[in-house]
């Protein structure tokens, strides 16, 4: 997936990264530390806008509880400029 932001930046977001860093409580728990969780169906079946602040994905296995804020999506960028310093929010 690619997102072109208002400031001209183009984020590269592979499905493996989006699904692996799903922000829902089922995937991340309640510890506050964001971690990569491998697995799950990477087929993106649906994409819905949530208000003016986030996107919600429905994956091939019907997992759809993660709400990805635009700020969070930007932090997951895997482009050449961002990837060397890639660190999702909540990770040190």
PDB file of N, CA and C in Angstrom:
ATOM      1  N   UNK A   1       0.844  -1.161   0.000  1.00  0.00           N
ATOM      2  CA  UNK A   1       0.000   0.000   0.000  1.00  0.00           C
ATOM      3  C   UNK A   1       0.896   1.233   0.000  1.00  0.00           C
ATOM      4  N   UNK A   2       0.473   2.268  -0.678  1.00  0.00           N
ATOM      5  CA  UNK A   2       1.186   3.534  -0.683  1.00  0.00           C
ATOM      6  C   UNK A   2       0.226   4.651  -0.317  1.00  0.00           C
ATOM      7  N   UNK A   3       0.721   5.600   0.455  1.00  0.00           N
ATOM      8  CA  UNK A   3      -0.059   6.793   0.807  1.00  0.00           C
ATOM      9  C   UNK A   3       0.791   8.001   0.459  1.00  0.00           C
ATOM     10  N   UNK A   4       0.209   8.935  -0.264  1.00  0.00           N
ATOM     11  CA  UNK A   4       0.881  10.203  -0.529  1.00  0.00           C
ATOM     12  C   UNK A   4       0.268  11.235   0.409  1.00  0.00           C
ATOM     13  N   UNK A   5       1.108  11.792   1.296  1.00  0.00           N
ATOM     14  CA  UNK A   5       0.668  12.721   2.327  1.00  0.00           C
ATOM     15  C   UNK A   5       0.628  14.152   1.791  1.00  0.00           C
ATOM     16  N   UNK A   6      -0.076  15.025   2.475  1.00  0.00           N
ATOM     17  CA  UNK A   6      -0.236  16.420   2.058  1.00  0.00           C
ATOM     18  C   UNK A   6       1.110  17.137   1.944  1.00  0.00           C
ATOM     19  N   UNK A   7       2.112  16.707   2.723  1.00  0.00           N
ATOM     20  CA  UNK A   7       3.424  17.353   2.647  1.00  0.00           C
ATOM     21  C   UNK A   7       4.295  16.799   1.514  1.00  0.00           C
ATOM     22  N   UNK A   8       3.708  15.902   0.679  1.00  0.00           N
ATOM     23  CA  UNK A   8       4.415  15.349  -0.460  1.00  0.00           C
ATOM     24  C   UNK A   8       5.123  14.034  -0.194  1.00  0.00           C
ATOM     25  N   UNK A   9       5.245  13.644   1.071  1.00  0.00           N
ATOM     26  CA  UNK A   9       5.901  12.379   1.399  1.00  0.00           C
ATOM     27  C   UNK A   9       5.051  11.214   0.905  1.00  0.00           C
ATOM     28  N   UNK A  10       5.710  10.169   0.410  1.00  0.00           N
ATOM     29  CA  UNK A  10       5.017   8.958  -0.046  1.00  0.00           C
ATOM     30  C   UNK A  10       5.429   7.824   0.875  1.00  0.00           C
ATOM     31  N   UNK A  11       4.469   7.301   1.633  1.00  0.00           N
ATOM     32  CA  UNK A  11       4.729   6.188   2.546  1.00  0.00           C
ATOM     33  C   UNK A  11       4.532   4.867   1.823  1.00  0.00           C
ATOM     34  N   UNK A  12       5.452   3.950   2.052  1.00  0.00           N
ATOM     35  CA  UNK A  12       5.376   2.595   1.534  1.00  0.00           C
ATOM     36  C   UNK A  12       5.004   1.700   2.712  1.00  0.00           C
ATOM     37  N   UNK A  13       3.866   1.005   2.618  1.00  0.00           N
ATOM     38  CA  UNK A  13       3.347   0.211   3.727  1.00  0.00           C
ATOM     39  C   UNK A  13       2.982  -1.197   3.249  1.00  0.00           C
ATOM     40  N   UNK A  14       3.937  -2.136   3.295  1.00  0.00           N
ATOM     41  CA  UNK A  14       3.619  -3.512   2.906  1.00  0.00           C
ATOM     42  C   UNK A  14       2.534  -4.098   3.821  1.00  0.00           C
ATOM     43  N   UNK A  15       1.733  -4.970   3.272  1.00  0.00           N
ATOM     44  CA  UNK A  15       0.667  -5.596   4.065  1.00  0.00           C
ATOM     45  C   UNK A  15       1.229  -6.325   5.281  1.00  0.00           C
ATOM     46  N   UNK A  16       2.414  -6.924   5.157  1.00  0.00           N
ATOM     47  CA  UNK A  16       3.024  -7.616   6.291  1.00  0.00           C
ATOM     48  C   UNK A  16       3.255  -6.669   7.466  1.00  0.00           C
ATOM     49  N   UNK A  17       3.662  -5.440   7.171  1.00  0.00           N
ATOM     50  CA  UNK A  17       3.887  -4.440   8.222  1.00  0.00           C
ATOM     51  C   UNK A  17       2.554  -3.983   8.795  1.00  0.00           C
ATOM     52  N   UNK A  18       1.598  -3.671   7.926  1.00  0.00           N
ATOM     53  CA  UNK A  18       0.293  -3.215   8.413  1.00  0.00           C
ATOM     54  C   UNK A  18      -0.367  -4.265   9.305  1.00  0.00           C
ATOM     55  N   UNK A  19      -0.361  -5.502   8.870  1.00  0.00           N
ATOM     56  CA  UNK A  19      -1.009  -6.557   9.663  1.00  0.00           C
ATOM     57  C   UNK A  19      -0.190  -6.890  10.908  1.00  0.00           C
ATOM     58  N   UNK A  20       1.120  -6.956  10.753  1.00  0.00           N
ATOM     59  CA  UNK A  20       1.987  -7.307  11.882  1.00  0.00           C
ATOM     60  C   UNK A  20       1.964  -6.288  13.005  1.00  0.00           C
ATOM     61  N   UNK A  21       1.754  -5.036  12.675  1.00  0.00           N
ATOM     62  CA  UNK A  21       1.671  -3.975  13.684  1.00  0.00           C
ATOM     63  C   UNK A  21       0.235  -3.504  13.890  1.00  0.00           C
ATOM     64  N   UNK A  22      -0.724  -4.408  13.677  1.00  0.00           N
ATOM     65  CA  UNK A  22      -2.129  -4.079  13.919  1.00  0.00           C
ATOM     66  C   UNK A  22      -2.258  -3.506  15.331  1.00  0.00           C
ATOM     67  N   UNK A  23      -2.880  -2.331  15.473  1.00  0.00           N
ATOM     68  CA  UNK A  23      -2.938  -1.681  16.776  1.00  0.00           C
ATOM     69  C   UNK A  23      -4.072  -2.150  17.692  1.00  0.00           C
ATOM     70  N   UNK A  24      -4.826  -3.163  17.301  1.00  0.00           N
ATOM     71  CA  UNK A  24      -5.962  -3.567  18.141  1.00  0.00           C
ATOM     72  C   UNK A  24      -5.489  -4.235  19.434  1.00  0.00           C
ATOM     73  N   UNK A  25      -6.360  -4.269  20.424  1.00  0.00           N
ATOM     74  CA  UNK A  25      -6.036  -4.853  21.729  1.00  0.00           C
ATOM     75  C   UNK A  25      -5.769  -6.353  21.627  1.00  0.00           C
ATOM     76  N   UNK A  26      -6.447  -7.030  20.712  1.00  0.00           N
ATOM     77  CA  UNK A  26      -6.213  -8.466  20.549  1.00  0.00           C
ATOM     78  C   UNK A  26      -4.771  -8.734  20.112  1.00  0.00           C
ATOM     79  N   UNK A  27      -4.282  -7.951  19.170  1.00  0.00           N
ATOM     80  CA  UNK A  27      -2.923  -8.141  18.657  1.00  0.00           C
ATOM     81  C   UNK A  27      -1.861  -7.564  19.588  1.00  0.00           C
ATOM     82  N   UNK A  28      -2.127  -6.424  20.186  1.00  0.00           N
ATOM     83  CA  UNK A  28      -1.119  -5.722  20.968  1.00  0.00           C
ATOM     84  C   UNK A  28      -1.270  -5.883  22.472  1.00  0.00           C
ATOM     85  N   UNK A  29      -2.393  -6.379  22.926  1.00  0.00           N
ATOM     86  CA  UNK A  29      -2.602  -6.484  24.362  1.00  0.00           C
ATOM     87  C   UNK A  29      -2.808  -5.104  24.970  1.00  0.00           C
ATOM     88  N   UNK A  30      -2.574  -4.996  26.257  1.00  0.00           N
ATOM     89  CA  UNK A  30      -2.818  -3.726  26.959  1.00  0.00           C
ATOM     90  C   UNK A  30      -1.559  -3.194  27.629  1.00  0.00           C
ATOM     91  N   UNK A  31      -0.385  -3.688  27.227  1.00  0.00           N
ATOM     92  CA  UNK A  31       0.857  -3.281  27.886  1.00  0.00           C
ATOM     93  C   UNK A  31       1.337  -1.900  27.463  1.00  0.00           C
ATOM     94  N   UNK A  32       0.879  -1.425  26.316  1.00  0.00           N
ATOM     95  CA  UNK A  32       1.333  -0.128  25.831  1.00  0.00           C
ATOM     96  C   UNK A  32       2.548  -0.227  24.927  1.00  0.00           C
ATOM     97  N   UNK A  33       3.220  -1.357  24.914  1.00  0.00           N
ATOM     98  CA  UNK A  33       4.373  -1.559  24.047  1.00  0.00           C
ATOM     99  C   UNK A  33       3.898  -2.154  22.730  1.00  0.00           C
ATOM    100  N   UNK A  34       4.239  -1.499  21.635  1.00  0.00           N
ATOM    101  CA  UNK A  34       3.846  -1.976  20.317  1.00  0.00           C
ATOM    102  C   UNK A  34       4.855  -3.028  19.872  1.00  0.00           C
ATOM    103  N   UNK A  35       4.340  -4.177  19.421  1.00  0.00           N
ATOM    104  CA  UNK A  35       5.223  -5.254  18.964  1.00  0.00           C
ATOM    105  C   UNK A  35       4.707  -5.813  17.643  1.00  0.00           C
ATOM    106  N   UNK A  36       5.612  -6.413  16.903  1.00  0.00           N
ATOM    107  CA  UNK A  36       5.257  -7.060  15.651  1.00  0.00           C
ATOM    108  C   UNK A  36       4.676  -8.433  15.956  1.00  0.00           C
ATOM    109  N   UNK A  37       3.493  -8.725  15.397  1.00  0.00           N
ATOM    110  CA  UNK A  37       2.835 -10.010  15.597  1.00  0.00           C
ATOM    111  C   UNK A  37       2.701 -10.669  14.220  1.00  0.00           C
ATOM    112  N   UNK A  38       3.527 -11.664  13.918  1.00  0.00           N
ATOM    113  CA  UNK A  38       3.465 -12.287  12.593  1.00  0.00           C
ATOM    114  C   UNK A  38       2.198 -13.120  12.423  1.00  0.00           C
ATOM    115  N   UNK A  39       1.875 -13.378  11.164  1.00  0.00           N
ATOM    116  CA  UNK A  39       0.748 -14.253  10.857  1.00  0.00           C
ATOM    117  C   UNK A  39      -0.483 -13.497  10.424  1.00  0.00           C
ATOM    118  N   UNK A  40      -1.531 -14.230  10.207  1.00  0.00           N
ATOM    119  CA  UNK A  40      -2.784 -13.648   9.747  1.00  0.00           C
ATOM    120  C   UNK A  40      -2.825 -13.584   8.230  1.00  0.00           C
ATOM    121  N   UNK A  41      -4.003 -13.456   7.703  1.00  0.00           N
ATOM    122  CA  UNK A  41      -4.210 -13.379   6.261  1.00  0.00           C
ATOM    123  C   UNK A  41      -3.870 -11.966   5.800  1.00  0.00           C
ATOM    124  N   UNK A  42      -2.969 -11.839   4.842  1.00  0.00           N
ATOM    125  CA  UNK A  42      -2.498 -10.532   4.381  1.00  0.00           C
ATOM    126  C   UNK A  42      -3.321  -9.962   3.231  1.00  0.00           C
ATOM    127  N   UNK A  43      -4.367 -10.669   2.815  1.00  0.00           N
ATOM    128  CA  UNK A  43      -5.231 -10.168   1.759  1.00  0.00           C
ATOM    129  C   UNK A  43      -6.093  -9.040   2.334  1.00  0.00           C
ATOM    130  N   UNK A  44      -5.990  -7.859   1.764  1.00  0.00           N
ATOM    131  CA  UNK A  44      -6.768  -6.713   2.236  1.00  0.00           C
ATOM    132  C   UNK A  44      -8.105  -6.708   1.505  1.00  0.00           C
ATOM    133  N   UNK A  45      -9.183  -6.978   2.239  1.00  0.00           N
ATOM    134  CA  UNK A  45     -10.512  -7.088   1.630  1.00  0.00           C
ATOM    135  C   UNK A  45     -11.285  -5.786   1.612  1.00  0.00           C
ATOM    136  N   UNK A  46     -11.061  -4.935   2.607  1.00  0.00           N
ATOM    137  CA  UNK A  46     -11.828  -3.681   2.678  1.00  0.00           C
ATOM    138  C   UNK A  46     -11.022  -2.648   3.434  1.00  0.00           C
ATOM    139  N   UNK A  47     -11.295  -1.408   3.124  1.00  0.00           N
ATOM    140  CA  UNK A  47     -10.639  -0.267   3.752  1.00  0.00           C
ATOM    141  C   UNK A  47     -11.697   0.801   3.980  1.00  0.00           C
ATOM    142  N   UNK A  48     -11.854   1.226   5.243  1.00  0.00           N
ATOM    143  CA  UNK A  48     -12.859   2.230   5.590  1.00  0.00           C
ATOM    144  C   UNK A  48     -12.196   3.394   6.322  1.00  0.00           C
ATOM    145  N   UNK A  49     -12.649   4.595   6.013  1.00  0.00           N
ATOM    146  CA  UNK A  49     -12.177   5.760   6.748  1.00  0.00           C
ATOM    147  C   UNK A  49     -12.937   5.842   8.059  1.00  0.00           C
ATOM    148  N   UNK A  50     -12.231   6.161   9.146  1.00  0.00           N
ATOM    149  CA  UNK A  50     -12.827   6.323  10.475  1.00  0.00           C
ATOM    150  C   UNK A  50     -12.712   7.799  10.823  1.00  0.00           C
ATOM    151  N   UNK A  51     -13.834   8.497  10.768  1.00  0.00           N
ATOM    152  CA  UNK A  51     -13.806   9.932  11.016  1.00  0.00           C
ATOM    153  C   UNK A  51     -12.812  10.606  10.084  1.00  0.00           C
ATOM    154  N   UNK A  52     -12.121  11.611  10.610  1.00  0.00           N
ATOM    155  CA  UNK A  52     -11.094  12.319   9.847  1.00  0.00           C
ATOM    156  C   UNK A  52      -9.704  11.996  10.354  1.00  0.00           C
ATOM    157  N   UNK A  53      -9.564  10.874  11.090  1.00  0.00           N
ATOM    158  CA  UNK A  53      -8.286  10.636  11.760  1.00  0.00           C
ATOM    159  C   UNK A  53      -7.690   9.253  11.552  1.00  0.00           C
ATOM    160  N   UNK A  54      -8.398   8.324  10.905  1.00  0.00           N
ATOM    161  CA  UNK A  54      -7.887   6.953  10.869  1.00  0.00           C
ATOM    162  C   UNK A  54      -8.486   6.142   9.722  1.00  0.00           C
ATOM    163  N   UNK A  55      -7.895   4.958   9.528  1.00  0.00           N
ATOM    164  CA  UNK A  55      -8.401   3.967   8.587  1.00  0.00           C
ATOM    165  C   UNK A  55      -8.603   2.644   9.324  1.00  0.00           C
ATOM    166  N   UNK A  56      -9.570   1.877   8.865  1.00  0.00           N
ATOM    167  CA  UNK A  56      -9.815   0.544   9.406  1.00  0.00           C
ATOM    168  C   UNK A  56      -9.723  -0.446   8.251  1.00  0.00           C
ATOM    169  N   UNK A  57      -8.887  -1.471   8.428  1.00  0.00           N
ATOM    170  CA  UNK A  57      -8.678  -2.485   7.413  1.00  0.00           C
ATOM    171  C   UNK A  57      -9.470  -3.740   7.776  1.00  0.00           C
ATOM    172  N   UNK A  58      -9.982  -4.422   6.762  1.00  0.00           N
ATOM    173  CA  UNK A  58     -10.539  -5.754   6.950  1.00  0.00           C
ATOM    174  C   UNK A  58      -9.657  -6.699   6.157  1.00  0.00           C
ATOM    175  N   UNK A  59      -9.036  -7.625   6.882  1.00  0.00           N
ATOM    176  CA  UNK A  59      -8.108  -8.578   6.277  1.00  0.00           C
ATOM    177  C   UNK A  59      -8.838  -9.812   5.793  1.00  0.00           C
ATOM    178  N   UNK A  60      -8.163 -10.658   5.034  1.00  0.00           N
ATOM    179  CA  UNK A  60      -8.753 -11.848   4.431  1.00  0.00           C
ATOM    180  C   UNK A  60      -9.374 -12.805   5.416  1.00  0.00           C
ATOM    181  N   UNK A  61      -8.894 -12.804   6.666  1.00  0.00           N
ATOM    182  CA  UNK A  61      -9.480 -13.678   7.692  1.00  0.00           C
ATOM    183  C   UNK A  61     -10.547 -12.952   8.510  1.00  0.00           C
ATOM    184  N   UNK A  62     -10.999 -11.820   7.992  1.00  0.00           N
ATOM    185  CA  UNK A  62     -12.051 -10.979   8.578  1.00  0.00           C
ATOM    186  C   UNK A  62     -11.609 -10.204   9.826  1.00  0.00           C
ATOM    187  N   UNK A  63     -10.324 -10.231  10.128  1.00  0.00           N
ATOM    188  CA  UNK A  63      -9.814  -9.430  11.250  1.00  0.00           C
ATOM    189  C   UNK A  63      -9.980  -7.962  10.874  1.00  0.00           C
ATOM    190  N   UNK A  64     -10.684  -7.191  11.722  1.00  0.00           N
ATOM    191  CA  UNK A  64     -10.978  -5.795  11.370  1.00  0.00           C
ATOM    192  C   UNK A  64     -11.057  -4.871  12.579  1.00  0.00           C
ATOM    193  N   UNK A  65     -10.442  -5.246  13.686  1.00  0.00           N
ATOM    194  CA  UNK A  65     -10.603  -4.448  14.905  1.00  0.00           C
ATOM    195  C   UNK A  65      -9.537  -3.374  15.083  1.00  0.00           C
ATOM    196  N   UNK A  66      -8.528  -3.351  14.235  1.00  0.00           N
ATOM    197  CA  UNK A  66      -7.488  -2.325  14.363  1.00  0.00           C
ATOM    198  C   UNK A  66      -7.913  -1.008  13.732  1.00  0.00           C
ATOM    199  N   UNK A  67      -7.758   0.068  14.483  1.00  0.00           N
ATOM    200  CA  UNK A  67      -7.993   1.414  13.965  1.00  0.00           C
ATOM    201  C   UNK A  67      -6.617   2.068  13.825  1.00  0.00           C
ATOM    202  N   UNK A  68      -6.207   2.318  12.598  1.00  0.00           N
ATOM    203  CA  UNK A  68      -4.879   2.856  12.293  1.00  0.00           C
ATOM    204  C   UNK A  68      -4.990   4.364  12.103  1.00  0.00           C
ATOM    205  N   UNK A  69      -4.562   5.138  13.098  1.00  0.00           N
ATOM    206  CA  UNK A  69      -4.597   6.591  12.931  1.00  0.00           C
ATOM    207  C   UNK A  69      -3.622   6.974  11.818  1.00  0.00           C
ATOM    208  N   UNK A  70      -3.854   8.131  11.225  1.00  0.00           N
ATOM    209  CA  UNK A  70      -2.949   8.588  10.175  1.00  0.00           C
ATOM    210  C   UNK A  70      -1.536   8.784  10.726  1.00  0.00           C
ATOM    211  N   UNK A  71      -1.421   9.258  11.934  1.00  0.00           N
ATOM    212  CA  UNK A  71      -0.111   9.425  12.561  1.00  0.00           C
ATOM    213  C   UNK A  71       0.589   8.069  12.704  1.00  0.00           C
ATOM    214  N   UNK A  72      -0.165   7.056  13.123  1.00  0.00           N
ATOM    215  CA  UNK A  72       0.393   5.708  13.270  1.00  0.00           C
ATOM    216  C   UNK A  72       0.831   5.160  11.914  1.00  0.00           C
ATOM    217  N   UNK A  73      -0.013   5.326  10.883  1.00  0.00           N
ATOM    218  CA  UNK A  73       0.347   4.866   9.550  1.00  0.00           C
ATOM    219  C   UNK A  73       1.631   5.533   9.068  1.00  0.00           C
ATOM    220  N   UNK A  74       1.755   6.808   9.315  1.00  0.00           N
ATOM    221  CA  UNK A  74       2.976   7.523   8.900  1.00  0.00           C
ATOM    222  C   UNK A  74       4.187   6.941   9.620  1.00  0.00           C
ATOM    223  N   UNK A  75       4.032   6.568  10.889  1.00  0.00           N
ATOM    224  CA  UNK A  75       5.158   6.016  11.651  1.00  0.00           C
ATOM    225  C   UNK A  75       5.574   4.637  11.145  1.00  0.00           C
ATOM    226  N   UNK A  76       4.692   3.942  10.442  1.00  0.00           N
ATOM    227  CA  UNK A  76       4.998   2.610   9.922  1.00  0.00           C
ATOM    228  C   UNK A  76       5.657   2.645   8.541  1.00  0.00           C
ATOM    229  N   UNK A  77       5.885   3.825   8.005  1.00  0.00           N
ATOM    230  CA  UNK A  77       6.435   3.978   6.664  1.00  0.00           C
ATOM    231  C   UNK A  77       7.722   3.172   6.505  1.00  0.00           C
ATOM    232  N   UNK A  78       7.816   2.488   5.375  1.00  0.00           N
ATOM    233  CA  UNK A  78       8.972   1.650   5.070  1.00  0.00           C
ATOM    234  C   UNK A  78       9.777   2.181   3.888  1.00  0.00           C
ATOM    235  N   UNK A  79       9.596   3.462   3.537  1.00  0.00           N
ATOM    236  CA  UNK A  79      10.364   4.019   2.430  1.00  0.00           C
ATOM    237  C   UNK A  79      11.840   4.099   2.821  1.00  0.00           C
ATOM    238  N   UNK A  80      12.703   4.342   1.849  1.00  0.00           N
ATOM    239  CA  UNK A  80      14.143   4.386   2.103  1.00  0.00           C
ATOM    240  C   UNK A  80      14.534   5.448   3.129  1.00  0.00           C
ATOM    241  N   UNK A  81      13.819   6.562   3.164  1.00  0.00           N
ATOM    242  CA  UNK A  81      14.139   7.631   4.126  1.00  0.00           C
ATOM    243  C   UNK A  81      13.705   7.291   5.544  1.00  0.00           C
ATOM    244  N   UNK A  82      12.574   6.617   5.692  1.00  0.00           N
ATOM    245  CA  UNK A  82      12.016   6.350   7.021  1.00  0.00           C
ATOM    246  C   UNK A  82      12.484   5.025   7.626  1.00  0.00           C
ATOM    247  N   UNK A  83      12.671   4.013   6.807  1.00  0.00           N
ATOM    248  CA  UNK A  83      12.955   2.677   7.322  1.00  0.00           C
ATOM    249  C   UNK A  83      14.184   2.598   8.223  1.00  0.00           C
ATOM    250  N   UNK A  84      15.287   3.302   7.919  1.00  0.00           N
ATOM    251  CA  UNK A  84      16.449   3.192   8.817  1.00  0.00           C
ATOM    252  C   UNK A  84      16.153   3.607  10.251  1.00  0.00           C
ATOM    253  N   UNK A  85      15.204   4.507  10.446  1.00  0.00           N
ATOM    254  CA  UNK A  85      14.878   4.957  11.798  1.00  0.00           C
ATOM    255  C   UNK A  85      13.506   4.447  12.250  1.00  0.00           C
ATOM    256  N   UNK A  86      12.983   3.460  11.524  1.00  0.00           N
ATOM    257  CA  UNK A  86      11.644   2.941  11.794  1.00  0.00           C
ATOM    258  C   UNK A  86      11.509   2.452  13.240  1.00  0.00           C
ATOM    259  N   UNK A  87      10.533   2.983  13.916  1.00  0.00           N
ATOM    260  CA  UNK A  87      10.227   2.565  15.279  1.00  0.00           C
ATOM    261  C   UNK A  87       8.784   2.970  15.548  1.00  0.00           C
ATOM    262  N   UNK A  88       7.841   2.007  15.605  1.00  0.00           N
ATOM    263  CA  UNK A  88       6.449   2.369  15.868  1.00  0.00           C
ATOM    264  C   UNK A  88       6.313   3.074  17.218  1.00  0.00           C
ATOM    265  N   UNK A  89       5.284   3.912  17.357  1.00  0.00           N
ATOM    266  CA  UNK A  89       5.065   4.583  18.641  1.00  0.00           C
ATOM    267  C   UNK A  89       4.971   3.572  19.765  1.00  0.00           C
ATOM    268  N   UNK A  90       5.552   3.901  20.901  1.00  0.00           N
ATOM    269  CA  UNK A  90       5.499   3.021  22.075  1.00  0.00           C
ATOM    270  C   UNK A  90       6.687   2.101  22.177  1.00  0.00           C
ATOM    271  N   UNK A  91       7.553   2.085  21.160  1.00  0.00           N
ATOM    272  CA  UNK A  91       8.754   1.255  21.229  1.00  0.00           C
ATOM    273  C   UNK A  91       9.970   2.146  21.447  1.00  0.00           C
ATOM    274  N   UNK A  92      10.915   1.643  22.222  1.00  0.00           N
ATOM    275  CA  UNK A  92      12.131   2.420  22.426  1.00  0.00           C
ATOM    276  C   UNK A  92      13.277   1.816  21.657  1.00  0.00           C
TER     277      UNK A  92
END
